[in-house]
Amino acid sequence: MKRFAFFVSCVFAFGIIPLPTARAQKGAQRLSNEMIRIPAGYYHPFYKVIGIDSERVEALLMDATPVTNAEFLEFVKANPEWRRSAVSSMLAAPGYLKKWRSDFDIGDESLAYKPVADVSWFAARAYAAWKRKRLPTIAEWEYAAQAPIVKPVKANGAARQALILKWYCRPNTTDLSEVGMVNQNAYGVCDLFGQVWEWVEDFNSIIIPSESGANLGALCGAGAAGALDPMDYATFMRFALRNSLKANDVNDQLGFRCVQ
Amino acid sequence: MKNKLTSLLCISLIPLALSCSSQRQPGSRLDTTVKAATTQAGSIYDVNLNLENQNGQVVAWQSLHGKIRVIAMVYTHCPAACPIITQQIKAAESKVLASGLGRVQYTLISFDDVRDTAGRLREFYQEQDLDTNWVLLHAAKGDVRTIAALLNVQYKEWHGSDFTHSDVTFGQAI
């Protein structure tokens, strides 16, 4: 019976059986509109600077899940200057919200509770401001993401890193899942890994020794020299990605969540 | 067409003292590898935000539109690169003036939303012996991040006192 229940939840979680979105949301570990309290603490920057070992992170509230298409649609309706046909390409590159049917129509209903993607940093920030929230800083995001994984399995330390890499290895062609379905960490924050990459407020703050060279400096040998843990490949990937982005870039694997 | 947004000339002036083997050769002064990028429809001035100049006047970001402008981001407490960036742009200015290419505006925008007040910018303006083609601006923290994003400038603040930043200078022909 237990096994069957697990099978059923997998089937729902991976969207094999299409469900009305409300019901699917009920099965989620966390709802998309929930915020999770993250206590204050210290973040050890991935790229060290002489004399600075840790950065204090104040207590904050973090969205339990990435922002969904349904939520982003509400924002676009309330702020039509952010509709696909009106937005300046300087603020959102071509491809912005490209999976939607039209300006105010997501089209495919199964997308509603999946993470919104194809949004620029400017758009993500405008959404956050409209919600009276903001984007997390790198320190806040990474600090919250350091917590052990508790669902679908408990994993900490090396096991946690291996699990994250497994999620990162998922081919880009795989459909996204509805938010809150993939994993949850000890704070209760879901899907920090394994769904979409996420914009952060200070994505453009990564100065790596080869700054003037290729955008992928974070992945080159010199990038590793200053890193906190040269074995933490998953974190390298996030820093390399952030370093490669421009603020108007959009990508179908890149979304965001907010904090307060 | 001259009033269509958009060739962004990205002139790298001075490689900062960041070292990596893959980096450009240092000491390549005004050797301008000029990259031209074209955007389809959109201007870096498509954002609503206000700054304040060295005379304490409010300047709308959008009002900077419409002139040929060289922009760099600096902070006045910068111990190394920023005064050099400023002087390099000044050197470029004298060449522009000598060549009779017409009037170009020079704009410095501060990373430091706390210490670079209008008064401090005014001091820097005088220290650096700048002329009336120059405007020095500061803005609120979030807006500084926006401007850096628009100009594709990377920077990080360290404990509110120092900034690591990239060293690009932008010329925008409008």
Coordinates of C-alpha atoms in Angstrom, one line a residue:
Chain A
M1 CA 0.0 0.0 0.0
K2 CA 2.8 2.3 1.0
R3 CA 4.6 1.4 -2.2
F4 CA 1.5 2.2 -4.2
A5 CA 1.1 5.5 -2.6
F6 CA 4.7 6.4 -3.4
F7 CA 4.1 5.3 -7.0
V8 CA 1.0 7.5 -7.2
S9 CA 2.8 10.5 -5.8
C10 CA 5.7 10.0 -8.3
V11 CA 3.2 9.8 -11.1
F12 CA 1.6 13.1 -10.0
A13 CA 4.8 14.7 -9.1
F14 CA 6.3 14.1 -12.5
G15 CA 3.2 15.1 -14.3
I16 CA 2.6 11.8 -15.9
I17 CA -1.1 12.1 -15.3
P18 CA -2.4 15.6 -16.0
L19 CA -4.3 16.9 -13.1
P20 CA -6.3 20.1 -12.5
T21 CA -3.8 22.5 -11.1
A22 CA -5.6 23.0 -7.8
R23 CA -5.4 19.3 -7.0
A24 CA -1.8 19.1 -8.0
Q25 CA -1.0 22.0 -5.8
K26 CA -2.6 20.2 -2.9
G27 CA -0.1 17.4 -3.3
A28 CA 2.8 19.8 -3.2
Q29 CA 5.2 19.8 -0.3
R30 CA 4.8 23.6 -0.1
L31 CA 2.5 26.0 -1.8
S32 CA 3.9 28.6 -4.2
N33 CA 2.5 31.5 -2.1
E34 CA 4.1 30.4 1.1
M35 CA 7.2 32.1 2.6
I36 CA 9.7 30.4 4.8
R37 CA 11.5 32.0 7.7
I38 CA 15.3 31.6 7.3
P39 CA 17.1 32.4 10.6
A40 CA 20.1 34.8 10.7
G41 CA 23.6 33.3 10.3
Y42 CA 26.8 33.5 8.4
Y43 CA 27.5 32.7 4.8
H44 CA 31.0 31.7 3.9
P45 CA 31.6 33.3 0.5
F46 CA 32.4 30.8 -2.3
Y47 CA 35.1 33.1 -3.5
K48 CA 37.2 34.3 -0.7
V49 CA 38.7 37.7 -0.2
I50 CA 41.6 38.2 2.1
G51 CA 40.4 39.3 5.5
I52 CA 36.8 38.3 4.9
D53 CA 35.8 34.8 5.9
S54 CA 32.1 35.2 6.4
E55 CA 29.3 37.5 5.6
R56 CA 26.4 37.9 8.0
V57 CA 23.0 37.1 6.6
E58 CA 20.1 38.7 8.5
A59 CA 16.9 36.7 9.1
L60 CA 14.6 36.8 6.1
L61 CA 11.5 35.3 4.5
M62 CA 12.1 33.3 1.4
D63 CA 9.5 32.1 -1.1
A64 CA 8.9 28.4 -0.5
T65 CA 9.1 27.8 -4.3
P66 CA 10.1 29.5 -7.5
V67 CA 7.5 32.0 -8.9
T68 CA 5.0 30.2 -11.1
N69 CA 3.7 31.1 -14.5
A70 CA 0.2 31.7 -13.0
E71 CA 1.7 34.2 -10.5
F72 CA 3.8 35.9 -13.1
L73 CA 0.7 36.3 -15.3
E74 CA -1.0 38.2 -12.5
F75 CA 2.0 40.6 -12.5
V76 CA 1.9 41.1 -16.3
K77 CA -1.9 41.8 -16.1
A78 CA -1.3 44.4 -13.4
N79 CA 1.7 45.9 -15.2
P80 CA 1.0 45.6 -18.9
E81 CA 4.2 47.4 -19.8
W82 CA 5.8 44.0 -19.0
R83 CA 3.7 42.1 -21.6
R84 CA 5.7 40.3 -24.2
S85 CA 4.8 42.5 -27.1
A86 CA 5.5 45.8 -25.2
V87 CA 8.7 45.2 -23.3
S88 CA 11.9 46.9 -24.4
S89 CA 14.5 44.5 -25.6
M90 CA 17.0 46.2 -23.4
L91 CA 14.9 45.0 -20.4
A92 CA 14.0 41.6 -21.7
A93 CA 15.7 40.0 -24.7
P94 CA 13.7 38.3 -27.5
G95 CA 12.4 35.0 -26.2
Y96 CA 10.9 36.6 -23.1
L97 CA 8.0 34.4 -21.9
K98 CA 8.2 32.6 -25.2
K99 CA 6.3 29.5 -24.0
W100 CA 3.2 31.6 -23.4
R101 CA 0.5 31.6 -26.1
S102 CA 0.2 35.4 -26.1
D103 CA 0.7 38.5 -23.9
F104 CA -1.9 37.6 -21.3
D105 CA -2.4 33.9 -22.0
I106 CA -0.2 31.2 -20.7
G107 CA -1.8 28.8 -23.2
D108 CA -0.8 25.4 -22.0
E109 CA -2.6 25.0 -18.7
S110 CA -0.1 22.6 -17.3
L111 CA 2.4 25.4 -17.2
A112 CA 0.4 27.4 -14.6
Y113 CA 2.0 25.9 -11.5
K114 CA 5.4 25.3 -13.1
P115 CA 8.2 27.8 -12.5
V116 CA 8.0 30.8 -14.8
A117 CA 11.1 30.9 -17.0
D118 CA 12.3 33.0 -19.9
V119 CA 12.2 36.1 -17.6
S120 CA 15.0 38.7 -17.4
W121 CA 16.6 40.0 -14.2
F122 CA 14.8 43.3 -14.8
A123 CA 11.4 41.5 -15.1
A124 CA 12.1 39.4 -12.1
R125 CA 13.0 42.4 -10.1
A126 CA 9.9 44.3 -11.2
Y127 CA 7.8 41.4 -10.2
A128 CA 9.4 41.3 -6.8
A129 CA 8.9 45.1 -6.3
W130 CA 5.3 44.7 -7.3
K131 CA 4.9 42.0 -4.6
R132 CA 6.7 44.3 -2.1
K133 CA 9.4 41.8 -2.0
R134 CA 12.9 41.7 -3.6
L135 CA 15.3 39.2 -5.1
P136 CA 17.7 37.5 -2.7
T137 CA 21.3 38.4 -2.8
I138 CA 23.8 35.7 -3.7
A139 CA 24.7 35.4 0.0
E140 CA 21.1 34.9 1.0
W141 CA 20.4 32.4 -1.7
E142 CA 23.5 30.3 -1.1
Y143 CA 23.0 30.5 2.6
A144 CA 19.5 29.2 2.4
A145 CA 20.6 26.6 -0.1
Q146 CA 23.3 25.2 2.2
A147 CA 20.7 23.5 4.4
P148 CA 20.4 19.7 4.3
I149 CA 17.9 18.2 1.9
V150 CA 15.0 16.5 3.7
K151 CA 12.8 15.4 0.8
P152 CA 12.5 13.3 -1.3
V153 CA 15.4 11.8 0.8
K154 CA 17.5 13.1 3.6
A155 CA 20.9 14.1 2.4
N156 CA 23.7 16.2 3.9
G157 CA 27.4 16.7 3.1
A158 CA 28.8 14.7 0.3
A159 CA 25.4 12.9 -0.3
R160 CA 23.7 16.3 -0.6
Q161 CA 26.3 17.4 -3.2
A162 CA 25.9 14.2 -5.1
L163 CA 22.1 14.6 -5.1
I164 CA 22.3 18.2 -6.3
L165 CA 24.6 17.1 -9.1
K166 CA 22.2 14.4 -10.1
W167 CA 19.5 17.1 -10.5
Y168 CA 21.8 19.3 -12.4
C169 CA 22.6 16.4 -14.8
R170 CA 18.9 16.3 -15.9
P171 CA 18.8 17.1 -19.6
N172 CA 17.5 20.5 -20.5
T173 CA 14.8 18.9 -22.6
T174 CA 13.1 17.5 -19.5
D175 CA 9.9 19.3 -18.7
L176 CA 9.8 21.3 -15.5
S177 CA 7.7 20.0 -12.7
E178 CA 5.1 21.9 -10.8
V179 CA 6.7 23.9 -8.0
G180 CA 7.3 22.4 -4.6
M181 CA 7.4 18.9 -6.0
V182 CA 11.0 18.1 -6.6
N183 CA 12.7 18.6 -3.2
Q184 CA 12.6 20.4 0.1
N185 CA 15.4 21.4 2.4
A186 CA 15.5 21.5 6.2
Y187 CA 14.1 25.1 6.3
G188 CA 11.2 24.0 4.2
V189 CA 12.4 25.7 1.0
C190 CA 11.6 23.8 -2.1
D191 CA 13.2 23.3 -5.5
L192 CA 16.3 25.4 -5.0
F193 CA 17.9 22.7 -7.2
G194 CA 16.5 20.5 -9.9
Q195 CA 14.0 22.9 -11.5
V196 CA 15.2 26.3 -12.8
W197 CA 18.3 28.3 -12.2
E198 CA 17.3 31.5 -10.2
W199 CA 18.1 35.1 -10.7
V200 CA 19.6 36.9 -7.7
E201 CA 19.8 40.6 -7.0
D202 CA 23.6 40.9 -7.3
F203 CA 24.2 38.4 -10.1
N204 CA 26.5 40.9 -11.7
S205 CA 28.8 41.1 -8.7
I206 CA 31.0 38.1 -9.4
I207 CA 34.5 39.3 -10.1
I208 CA 36.7 36.4 -11.0
P209 CA 40.4 36.8 -11.8
S210 CA 39.8 36.4 -15.5
E211 CA 37.0 39.0 -15.5
S212 CA 38.2 40.5 -18.6
G213 CA 38.5 37.2 -20.4
A214 CA 35.9 34.7 -21.2
N215 CA 32.5 34.8 -19.5
L216 CA 33.1 31.3 -18.2
G217 CA 36.0 32.4 -16.1
A218 CA 34.3 30.8 -13.1
L219 CA 35.0 27.4 -14.7
C220 CA 38.6 27.9 -15.6
G221 CA 41.5 26.9 -13.5
A222 CA 42.0 30.4 -12.1
G223 CA 38.4 30.4 -11.0
A224 CA 39.0 27.4 -8.8
A225 CA 42.1 28.8 -7.2
G226 CA 40.1 31.2 -5.0
A227 CA 37.2 29.0 -4.3
L228 CA 36.1 27.9 -0.8
D229 CA 35.7 24.3 -1.8
P230 CA 37.2 23.4 -5.2
M231 CA 35.3 20.1 -5.1
D232 CA 31.9 21.8 -4.9
Y233 CA 31.2 21.6 -8.6
A234 CA 27.5 22.4 -8.3
T235 CA 28.3 25.7 -6.7
F236 CA 30.8 26.4 -9.5
M237 CA 28.0 25.9 -12.0
R238 CA 25.8 28.4 -10.3
F239 CA 28.6 31.0 -10.1
A240 CA 29.6 30.4 -13.7
L241 CA 26.0 30.8 -14.8
R242 CA 25.5 34.0 -12.9
N243 CA 28.8 35.3 -14.2
S244 CA 27.7 34.6 -17.8
L245 CA 24.4 36.4 -17.6
K246 CA 23.4 39.9 -18.8
A247 CA 20.4 41.5 -17.1
N248 CA 18.1 41.3 -20.1
D249 CA 18.9 37.6 -20.8
V250 CA 16.1 35.1 -20.8
N251 CA 16.4 31.3 -20.8
D252 CA 13.9 28.5 -20.5
Q253 CA 15.8 27.1 -17.5
L254 CA 16.1 30.4 -15.6
G255 CA 13.5 31.6 -13.2
F256 CA 13.5 33.2 -9.8
R257 CA 12.0 33.4 -6.3
C258 CA 11.6 36.4 -4.0
V259 CA 12.5 37.2 -0.4
Q260 CA 11.4 39.8 2.1
Chain B
M1 CA 20.5 56.7 -38.1
K2 CA 21.8 59.1 -35.6
N3 CA 18.8 59.2 -33.3
K4 CA 18.2 55.5 -33.3
L5 CA 19.5 54.0 -30.2
T6 CA 22.3 52.1 -30.4
S7 CA 25.6 51.4 -31.2
L8 CA 27.2 50.7 -27.9
L9 CA 30.9 51.3 -28.2
C10 CA 32.6 49.5 -25.5
I11 CA 36.0 50.8 -24.9
S12 CA 38.1 49.0 -22.4
L13 CA 40.4 51.5 -20.9
I14 CA 42.5 50.0 -18.2
P15 CA 42.8 46.4 -17.2
L16 CA 42.5 46.4 -13.4
A17 CA 45.0 44.8 -11.3
L18 CA 43.2 41.6 -11.5
S19 CA 45.5 38.9 -12.7
C20 CA 44.8 35.8 -14.6
S21 CA 46.9 34.2 -17.3
S22 CA 44.1 34.5 -19.8
Q23 CA 43.8 38.2 -19.3
R24 CA 44.7 41.0 -21.8
Q25 CA 48.1 42.4 -21.7
P26 CA 48.4 45.1 -19.1
G27 CA 49.5 48.6 -20.1
S28 CA 47.4 48.7 -23.2
R29 CA 46.3 52.3 -22.6
L30 CA 43.8 53.7 -25.0
D31 CA 44.3 50.8 -27.3
T32 CA 40.7 50.6 -28.0
T33 CA 39.3 47.3 -29.0
V34 CA 36.0 48.8 -30.0
K35 CA 33.2 46.4 -30.0
A36 CA 30.0 47.5 -31.6
A37 CA 26.8 45.8 -30.4
T38 CA 23.5 46.4 -32.0
T39 CA 20.2 46.0 -30.2
Q40 CA 16.9 45.6 -31.9
A41 CA 14.7 48.0 -30.2
G42 CA 15.5 49.3 -26.8
S43 CA 17.7 51.8 -25.1
I44 CA 19.6 51.7 -21.9
Y45 CA 17.4 54.7 -21.0
D46 CA 14.3 52.6 -21.0
V47 CA 14.2 52.6 -17.2
N48 CA 12.7 55.2 -14.9
L49 CA 15.1 56.2 -12.2
N50 CA 16.5 59.4 -10.7
L51 CA 20.1 60.3 -9.8
E52 CA 21.6 63.4 -8.2
N53 CA 24.5 65.3 -9.7
Q54 CA 27.5 67.0 -8.1
N55 CA 25.5 70.2 -7.7
G56 CA 22.7 68.5 -5.8
Q57 CA 20.3 68.6 -8.7
V58 CA 18.0 65.6 -9.5
V59 CA 18.7 64.1 -12.9
A60 CA 16.3 61.7 -14.5
W61 CA 18.2 58.7 -16.1
Q62 CA 16.0 59.1 -19.2
S63 CA 17.2 62.7 -19.6
L64 CA 20.7 61.5 -20.3
H65 CA 19.3 60.2 -23.6
G66 CA 20.1 62.0 -26.9
K67 CA 23.7 63.0 -26.6
I68 CA 26.9 61.3 -27.4
R69 CA 28.0 60.2 -24.0
V70 CA 30.9 58.4 -22.4
I71 CA 29.9 56.6 -19.2
A72 CA 32.0 55.0 -16.5
M73 CA 31.2 53.7 -13.1
V74 CA 33.6 54.6 -10.3
Y75 CA 33.6 55.5 -6.6
T76 CA 35.6 58.4 -5.3
H77 CA 37.2 56.6 -2.4
C78 CA 38.7 54.2 -4.9
P79 CA 42.4 53.8 -4.1
A80 CA 43.5 52.7 -7.5
A81 CA 41.6 52.3 -10.7
C82 CA 38.9 55.0 -10.6
P83 CA 41.1 58.1 -10.6
I84 CA 43.0 56.5 -13.4
I85 CA 39.8 55.7 -15.3
T86 CA 38.8 59.3 -14.9
Q87 CA 42.2 60.6 -16.1
Q88 CA 42.1 58.2 -19.1
I89 CA 38.7 59.5 -20.1
K90 CA 40.0 63.1 -19.7
A91 CA 42.9 62.2 -22.0
A92 CA 40.4 60.8 -24.5
E93 CA 38.4 64.1 -24.1
S94 CA 41.3 66.2 -25.1
K95 CA 41.8 64.1 -28.2
V96 CA 38.1 64.4 -29.1
L97 CA 38.3 68.1 -28.6
A98 CA 41.5 68.4 -30.7
S99 CA 39.9 66.4 -33.5
G100 CA 36.9 68.7 -33.7
L101 CA 34.5 65.7 -33.5
G102 CA 31.9 67.7 -31.7
R103 CA 30.6 67.8 -28.2
V104 CA 30.7 64.6 -26.1
Q105 CA 29.3 64.3 -22.6
Y106 CA 31.3 62.5 -19.9
T107 CA 29.4 60.9 -17.1
L108 CA 30.7 59.2 -14.0
I109 CA 28.2 57.2 -11.9
S110 CA 29.2 56.2 -8.4
F111 CA 29.0 52.7 -6.9
D112 CA 29.1 54.2 -3.5
D113 CA 25.5 55.1 -2.5
V114 CA 26.6 56.1 1.0
R115 CA 29.7 58.2 0.9
D116 CA 29.5 59.7 -2.6
T117 CA 27.0 62.4 -1.8
A118 CA 26.6 65.4 -4.1
G119 CA 29.1 67.3 -2.0
R120 CA 31.7 64.5 -2.2
L121 CA 31.2 64.3 -6.0
R122 CA 31.7 68.0 -6.2
E123 CA 35.0 67.6 -4.4
F124 CA 36.1 64.8 -6.8
Y125 CA 35.0 67.0 -9.7
Q126 CA 37.4 69.7 -8.5
E127 CA 40.2 67.3 -7.5
Q128 CA 40.2 65.7 -11.0
D129 CA 39.9 69.1 -12.6
L130 CA 36.9 68.3 -14.8
D131 CA 35.1 70.7 -17.1
T132 CA 31.5 71.4 -17.9
N133 CA 31.2 68.5 -20.3
W134 CA 31.3 66.2 -17.2
V135 CA 28.5 65.2 -14.9
L136 CA 29.1 63.1 -11.8
L137 CA 26.1 61.2 -10.5
H138 CA 25.0 59.1 -7.5
A139 CA 21.8 57.1 -6.9
A140 CA 20.1 54.8 -4.4
K141 CA 21.7 51.4 -3.9
G142 CA 19.1 49.4 -6.0
D143 CA 19.3 51.9 -8.8
V144 CA 23.1 51.7 -8.9
R145 CA 22.6 47.9 -9.4
T146 CA 20.2 48.6 -12.2
I147 CA 22.6 51.0 -14.0
A148 CA 25.4 48.5 -13.6
A149 CA 23.2 45.8 -15.1
L150 CA 22.3 48.1 -18.0
L151 CA 25.9 48.8 -18.7
N152 CA 27.0 45.2 -18.0
V153 CA 29.3 46.4 -15.3
Q154 CA 30.2 43.8 -12.6
Y155 CA 30.8 45.0 -9.0
K156 CA 30.7 43.8 -5.5
E157 CA 30.6 45.8 -2.3
W158 CA 32.9 44.7 0.5
H159 CA 31.6 45.6 4.0
G160 CA 30.3 48.9 2.8
S161 CA 33.7 50.5 2.3
D162 CA 35.3 49.1 -0.8
F163 CA 34.1 47.9 -4.2
T164 CA 35.6 45.5 -6.6
H165 CA 34.5 46.4 -10.0
S166 CA 35.1 45.8 -13.7
D167 CA 36.8 48.5 -15.7
V168 CA 34.8 49.1 -18.8
T169 CA 33.9 52.5 -20.1
F170 CA 31.0 52.9 -22.4
G171 CA 30.5 55.3 -25.1
Q172 CA 27.0 55.5 -26.4
A173 CA 26.3 57.1 -29.7
I174 CA 22.7 58.2 -29.9

